């Protein structure tokens, strides 16, 4: 019974972290209808940024967002406005095509392999005091950084939700996702909203990276496994839905943790993709979706 | 058209230049003593074949597949297992592998084809990953040693055409060259058939095609079968040429992406993936040979940058632009047919969504 | 308030507007009438910057709008209630109105403007929490007009005022537009119902195949023989 409880708790914590990683992917899709195939490599970049700040400047991992968040927000804003928007604009005018998807595939290749060139293929680990800290309740062992990641992720997703629902900018982002032409008639520049949304995606990824550094290795394809998870999660929850991303994260976290505990990590991996295919085929609009 | 006519026509640049190109391709192994360069040539031809296979479903039919490595892998594993366990000649193994690959293509393709755009691309990634995870973690199926993550080293059974094994690279080169010409012929036949027309209509606008009475799922299933058959053939060649197959080289998503890039960067026409392979594959092979293991990934940075540039500035691929230059060149050489090269038809709309 | 001089516009290869000229004076209500496909909605789209004019000039109070984007044109006080209403279906009535006053100027006066809109369209106040996508056709039209008013426009352009609405509702909407007019807002409206429109407006333009064929006061046009035959079935 203890192992089951432990697996469930771990699954919940991991799940909300997965949700935090996936939420940016879902936001970007919701606003500009683009599946960002570079999402994982963006996470990798965020992880390297946090890692180097921790290792070279001796920052506490959880404080790194103070510096990294604004930097990467600007980076995201510029990438969207200079690289993605021109292609997006053309796709809007001419319709159809996979141009933006392919552009993000190109970005993924460039970023992931630049990391490989600059930082090497080695697995880097930021051993910080908190990494090995555990909390023992009865016979249940909980890793402290994982617990922090789980709880903080929930709070961050909630904050993003509040931002999108309570502020004018947040509402403008939602409105742009619903009708980008109508939004222009309100005096809102739709492409600027895209820039900001992509920047926000980076903010969420940076925060996730800060939570992950005490627990995970950093390497050039560190983000990839989370990217594949994120695809599963957002499709599960319905592309574009934030609540869905959170719910999807929890489901995948639980599947992974419980299956890995009782069967094997490989079975978990296999099962996740099986769920992915089944959801794509049976409920492509997600578990919460209408059709 | 009789033979005399063709020879007479060879005085026109539009005939003698392609003829010259074919001659160079045929005599290429004799032009160099360097085995590495022949190896690069072989990889170019192999990628041209795989790109053409991918192009049938993705370029012609507009279904962006990012999981095509799975079909190459299935072809390679099936023929290799038959080769290792039953001493079956790879020539037959190749056909069996291709058929199994085609069946798999239909099985996974059929349910996926109702998905549109990004959803379809995601599904292809998912089945690609499923195949990889399965093989990577399966060491044994009954009496068959699948060797999981370790991969399979193919035994040397003798240098002969029967065993598809040779002590020089030239025979591999010629096999690959024939495969490429067959792939071009196949794509050409498809493109100029009713089936090719339907596929193009589906790729352009599925709903519009459906309203014209095109059975889009059936067309896509045919295309998937042919496409994965070609990939399966290429898989056997890959296995016999490199004498090693493993999930980390054959089934990773990067391999799928490389196959797709050849087609995307080339363009969605018959010659698109061929051009794509001739442009891209030397980059990857050259960096692999020149830089060794020191800068792994550098060719992918270049690939990615080229892809981004192509999508931004030439979304129909490089071929249409190359054609323009080529026609202009023919006109300069004085070919009477190409004097009005500026009016020659507009490029096809590729996966990039076309240009203005 | 607004001068439009010989604008031309096309969708791809198809030319839809030919040298359209018109003017709206301050405090005036001007109608744009014509058959389906005559280019009425396209004219509004060009004026609000949703569609680029191929040639011609648009001026408002001395400022040229021709090169401006839609968001810049709204900022100059020209609001467009577009064809098909284009509400944000997954947002509440109130959020839709708030989006109408996104720009810094209108935002300062948001609370007052919302009160004003609610006083013109009381039903919107009742439904302020409801998702816009779940409103009835008439309510959606009121919300679309209300959202247009939120940007504190000097000129409000309304497309398809009465399309798809029951006669009772049409009357109601027109009486509400009357109220808007009293607040010193110029109005340019597109209307299929020629008779209704000409009785309501100060002046009107008749569009046929992308060209202005007639213009004059409502009364003048109502008496015009061509118009009577072609649109009023008299």
Tab-separated table of C-alpha atoms in Angstrom, chain B residues 136-313:
chain	number	residue	atom	x	y	z
B	136	UNK	CA	15.035	-0.836	-28.206
B	137	UNK	CA	13.614	-2.733	-25.277
B	138	UNK	CA	12.989	-6.126	-26.833
B	139	UNK	CA	15.929	-8.482	-26.720
B	140	UNK	CA	14.143	-11.628	-27.659
B	141	UNK	CA	10.966	-12.607	-29.456
B	142	UNK	CA	10.620	-16.373	-29.079
B	143	UNK	CA	13.738	-17.855	-30.665
B	144	UNK	CA	14.632	-14.622	-32.453
B	145	UNK	CA	17.365	-12.473	-30.997
B	146	UNK	CA	16.334	-8.876	-31.587
B	147	UNK	CA	19.238	-7.581	-29.456
B	148	UNK	CA	17.273	-4.515	-28.303
B	149	UNK	CA	19.233	-1.324	-27.866
B	150	UNK	CA	22.465	-3.039	-28.819
B	151	UNK	CA	21.408	-3.546	-32.440
B	152	UNK	CA	22.340	-6.325	-34.835
B	153	UNK	CA	25.669	-6.754	-36.609
B	154	UNK	CA	25.149	-8.510	-39.915
B	155	UNK	CA	27.412	-11.504	-40.465
B	156	UNK	CA	29.598	-11.629	-43.574
B	157	UNK	CA	28.305	-14.539	-45.610
B	158	UNK	CA	30.552	-14.095	-48.607
B	159	UNK	CA	31.208	-11.464	-51.200
B	160	UNK	CA	28.685	-12.211	-53.890
B	161	UNK	CA	25.598	-10.788	-55.523
B	162	UNK	CA	23.594	-13.581	-53.933
B	163	UNK	CA	24.451	-12.400	-50.425
B	164	UNK	CA	24.286	-8.719	-51.356
B	165	UNK	CA	27.804	-8.323	-49.963
B	166	UNK	CA	30.788	-6.977	-51.827
B	167	UNK	CA	34.388	-6.207	-51.046
B	168	UNK	CA	34.306	-2.900	-52.902
B	169	UNK	CA	31.822	-0.070	-52.754
B	170	UNK	CA	31.118	0.106	-56.474
B	171	UNK	CA	28.450	-2.657	-56.599
B	172	UNK	CA	26.573	-0.990	-53.747
B	173	UNK	CA	26.788	2.224	-55.691
B	174	UNK	CA	25.249	0.675	-58.790
B	175	UNK	CA	22.493	-1.027	-56.837
B	176	UNK	CA	21.664	2.310	-55.216
B	177	UNK	CA	21.801	4.057	-58.576
B	178	UNK	CA	19.341	1.586	-60.101
B	179	UNK	CA	17.121	1.976	-57.038
B	180	UNK	CA	17.156	5.731	-57.486
B	181	UNK	CA	16.242	5.511	-61.168
B	182	UNK	CA	13.419	3.110	-60.316
B	183	UNK	CA	12.223	5.482	-57.577
B	184	UNK	CA	12.233	8.393	-60.025
B	185	UNK	CA	10.348	6.299	-62.569
B	186	UNK	CA	7.808	5.231	-59.934
B	187	UNK	CA	7.264	8.813	-58.770
B	188	UNK	CA	6.998	10.002	-62.338
B	189	UNK	CA	4.385	7.361	-63.132
B	190	UNK	CA	2.424	8.226	-59.998
B	191	UNK	CA	2.606	11.956	-60.581
B	192	UNK	CA	1.294	11.577	-64.120
B	193	UNK	CA	-1.503	9.156	-63.333
B	194	UNK	CA	-5.047	9.747	-62.228
B	195	UNK	CA	-3.973	8.543	-58.787
B	196	UNK	CA	-1.280	11.233	-58.667
B	197	UNK	CA	-3.828	13.821	-59.672
B	198	UNK	CA	-6.160	12.747	-56.866
B	199	UNK	CA	-3.306	12.829	-54.381
B	200	UNK	CA	-2.380	16.330	-55.436
B	201	UNK	CA	-6.003	17.391	-55.061
B	202	UNK	CA	-6.078	15.947	-51.539
B	203	UNK	CA	-2.818	17.640	-50.652
B	204	UNK	CA	-4.112	20.933	-51.937
B	205	UNK	CA	-7.455	20.858	-50.194
B	206	UNK	CA	-8.866	17.671	-48.747
B	207	UNK	CA	-12.421	18.934	-48.412
B	208	UNK	CA	-12.504	20.262	-51.936
B	209	UNK	CA	-11.116	16.950	-53.199
B	210	UNK	CA	-13.801	15.065	-51.279
B	211	UNK	CA	-16.497	17.232	-52.812
B	212	UNK	CA	-15.186	16.243	-56.245
B	213	UNK	CA	-15.745	12.630	-55.289
B	214	UNK	CA	-12.156	11.694	-54.469
B	215	UNK	CA	-12.069	8.911	-51.877
B	216	UNK	CA	-9.305	10.541	-49.899
B	217	UNK	CA	-8.779	7.810	-47.270
B	218	UNK	CA	-8.386	5.159	-49.951
B	219	UNK	CA	-5.982	7.292	-51.974
B	220	UNK	CA	-3.930	8.026	-48.882
B	221	UNK	CA	-3.804	4.367	-47.924
B	222	UNK	CA	-2.521	3.474	-51.407
B	223	UNK	CA	0.050	6.228	-51.142
B	224	UNK	CA	1.077	5.057	-47.667
B	225	UNK	CA	1.491	1.483	-48.901
B	226	UNK	CA	3.666	2.492	-51.848
B	227	UNK	CA	5.621	4.967	-49.756
B	228	UNK	CA	6.406	2.516	-46.957
B	229	UNK	CA	7.212	-0.201	-49.525
B	230	UNK	CA	9.924	2.048	-50.953
B	231	UNK	CA	11.191	2.782	-47.442
B	232	UNK	CA	11.342	-0.944	-46.704
B	233	UNK	CA	13.460	-1.561	-49.813
B	234	UNK	CA	15.787	1.241	-48.753
B	235	UNK	CA	15.956	-0.311	-45.279
B	236	UNK	CA	17.364	-3.594	-46.590
B	237	UNK	CA	19.941	-1.741	-48.608
B	238	UNK	CA	20.880	0.285	-45.553
B	239	UNK	CA	21.356	-2.875	-43.487
B	240	UNK	CA	23.434	-4.674	-46.123
B	241	UNK	CA	25.561	-1.644	-46.847
B	242	UNK	CA	26.361	-0.603	-43.289
B	243	UNK	CA	26.200	-4.175	-41.902
B	244	UNK	CA	24.673	-2.869	-38.709
B	245	UNK	CA	21.145	-1.970	-37.694
B	246	UNK	CA	20.134	-0.554	-34.353
B	247	UNK	CA	17.322	1.518	-32.890
B	248	UNK	CA	19.644	4.402	-32.076
B	249	UNK	CA	20.709	4.910	-35.669
B	250	UNK	CA	17.799	3.609	-37.704
B	251	UNK	CA	14.752	4.457	-35.639
B	252	UNK	CA	15.504	7.772	-33.975
B	253	UNK	CA	13.371	10.763	-34.822
B	254	UNK	CA	16.395	12.588	-36.222
B	255	UNK	CA	16.612	9.979	-38.970
B	256	UNK	CA	12.944	10.549	-39.793
B	257	UNK	CA	13.581	14.259	-39.855
B	258	UNK	CA	16.581	13.859	-42.179
B	259	UNK	CA	14.472	11.841	-44.607
B	260	UNK	CA	11.718	14.445	-44.522
B	261	UNK	CA	14.165	17.316	-44.947
B	262	UNK	CA	15.473	15.866	-48.198
B	263	UNK	CA	11.958	16.080	-49.610
B	264	UNK	CA	10.970	19.389	-48.054
B	265	UNK	CA	14.101	21.244	-49.042
B	266	UNK	CA	14.115	19.743	-52.516
B	267	UNK	CA	10.479	20.368	-53.272
B	268	UNK	CA	7.270	18.403	-53.725
B	269	UNK	CA	7.938	17.346	-57.302
B	270	UNK	CA	9.404	14.150	-58.733
B	271	UNK	CA	12.938	15.507	-58.817
B	272	UNK	CA	12.586	17.428	-55.538
B	273	UNK	CA	13.947	14.781	-53.138
B	274	UNK	CA	16.676	13.891	-55.629
B	275	UNK	CA	17.907	17.474	-55.636
B	276	UNK	CA	17.419	17.625	-51.869
B	277	UNK	CA	19.568	14.537	-51.350
B	278	UNK	CA	22.304	15.795	-53.663
B	279	UNK	CA	22.410	19.063	-51.738
B	280	UNK	CA	22.041	17.866	-48.173
B	281	UNK	CA	23.535	14.417	-47.832
B	282	UNK	CA	27.072	15.457	-48.847
B	283	UNK	CA	26.960	18.001	-46.013
B	284	UNK	CA	26.156	15.358	-43.454
B	285	UNK	CA	28.592	12.787	-44.867
B	286	UNK	CA	31.374	15.315	-45.310
B	287	UNK	CA	31.103	16.554	-41.739
B	288	UNK	CA	30.953	12.986	-40.487
B	289	UNK	CA	34.088	12.033	-42.413
B	290	UNK	CA	36.057	15.250	-41.999
B	291	UNK	CA	35.201	16.114	-38.432
B	292	UNK	CA	34.704	12.595	-37.171
B	293	UNK	CA	32.953	12.387	-33.834
B	294	UNK	CA	34.238	15.702	-32.585
B	295	UNK	CA	31.438	17.900	-33.796
B	296	UNK	CA	28.482	15.606	-33.967
B	297	UNK	CA	25.375	17.497	-34.789
B	298	UNK	CA	27.058	20.170	-36.851
B	299	UNK	CA	25.390	18.929	-40.016
B	300	UNK	CA	22.030	19.111	-38.285
B	301	UNK	CA	22.645	22.753	-37.408
B	302	UNK	CA	23.273	23.355	-41.102
B	303	UNK	CA	20.204	21.288	-42.072
B	304	UNK	CA	18.063	23.212	-39.621
B	305	UNK	CA	19.336	26.558	-40.865
B	306	UNK	CA	18.744	25.555	-44.482
B	307	UNK	CA	15.250	24.360	-43.608
B	308	UNK	CA	14.455	27.655	-41.885
B	309	UNK	CA	15.803	29.639	-44.822
B	310	UNK	CA	13.914	27.536	-47.353
B	311	UNK	CA	10.644	27.797	-45.425
B	312	UNK	CA	11.066	31.541	-45.059
B	313	UNK	CA	12.254	32.444	-48.530
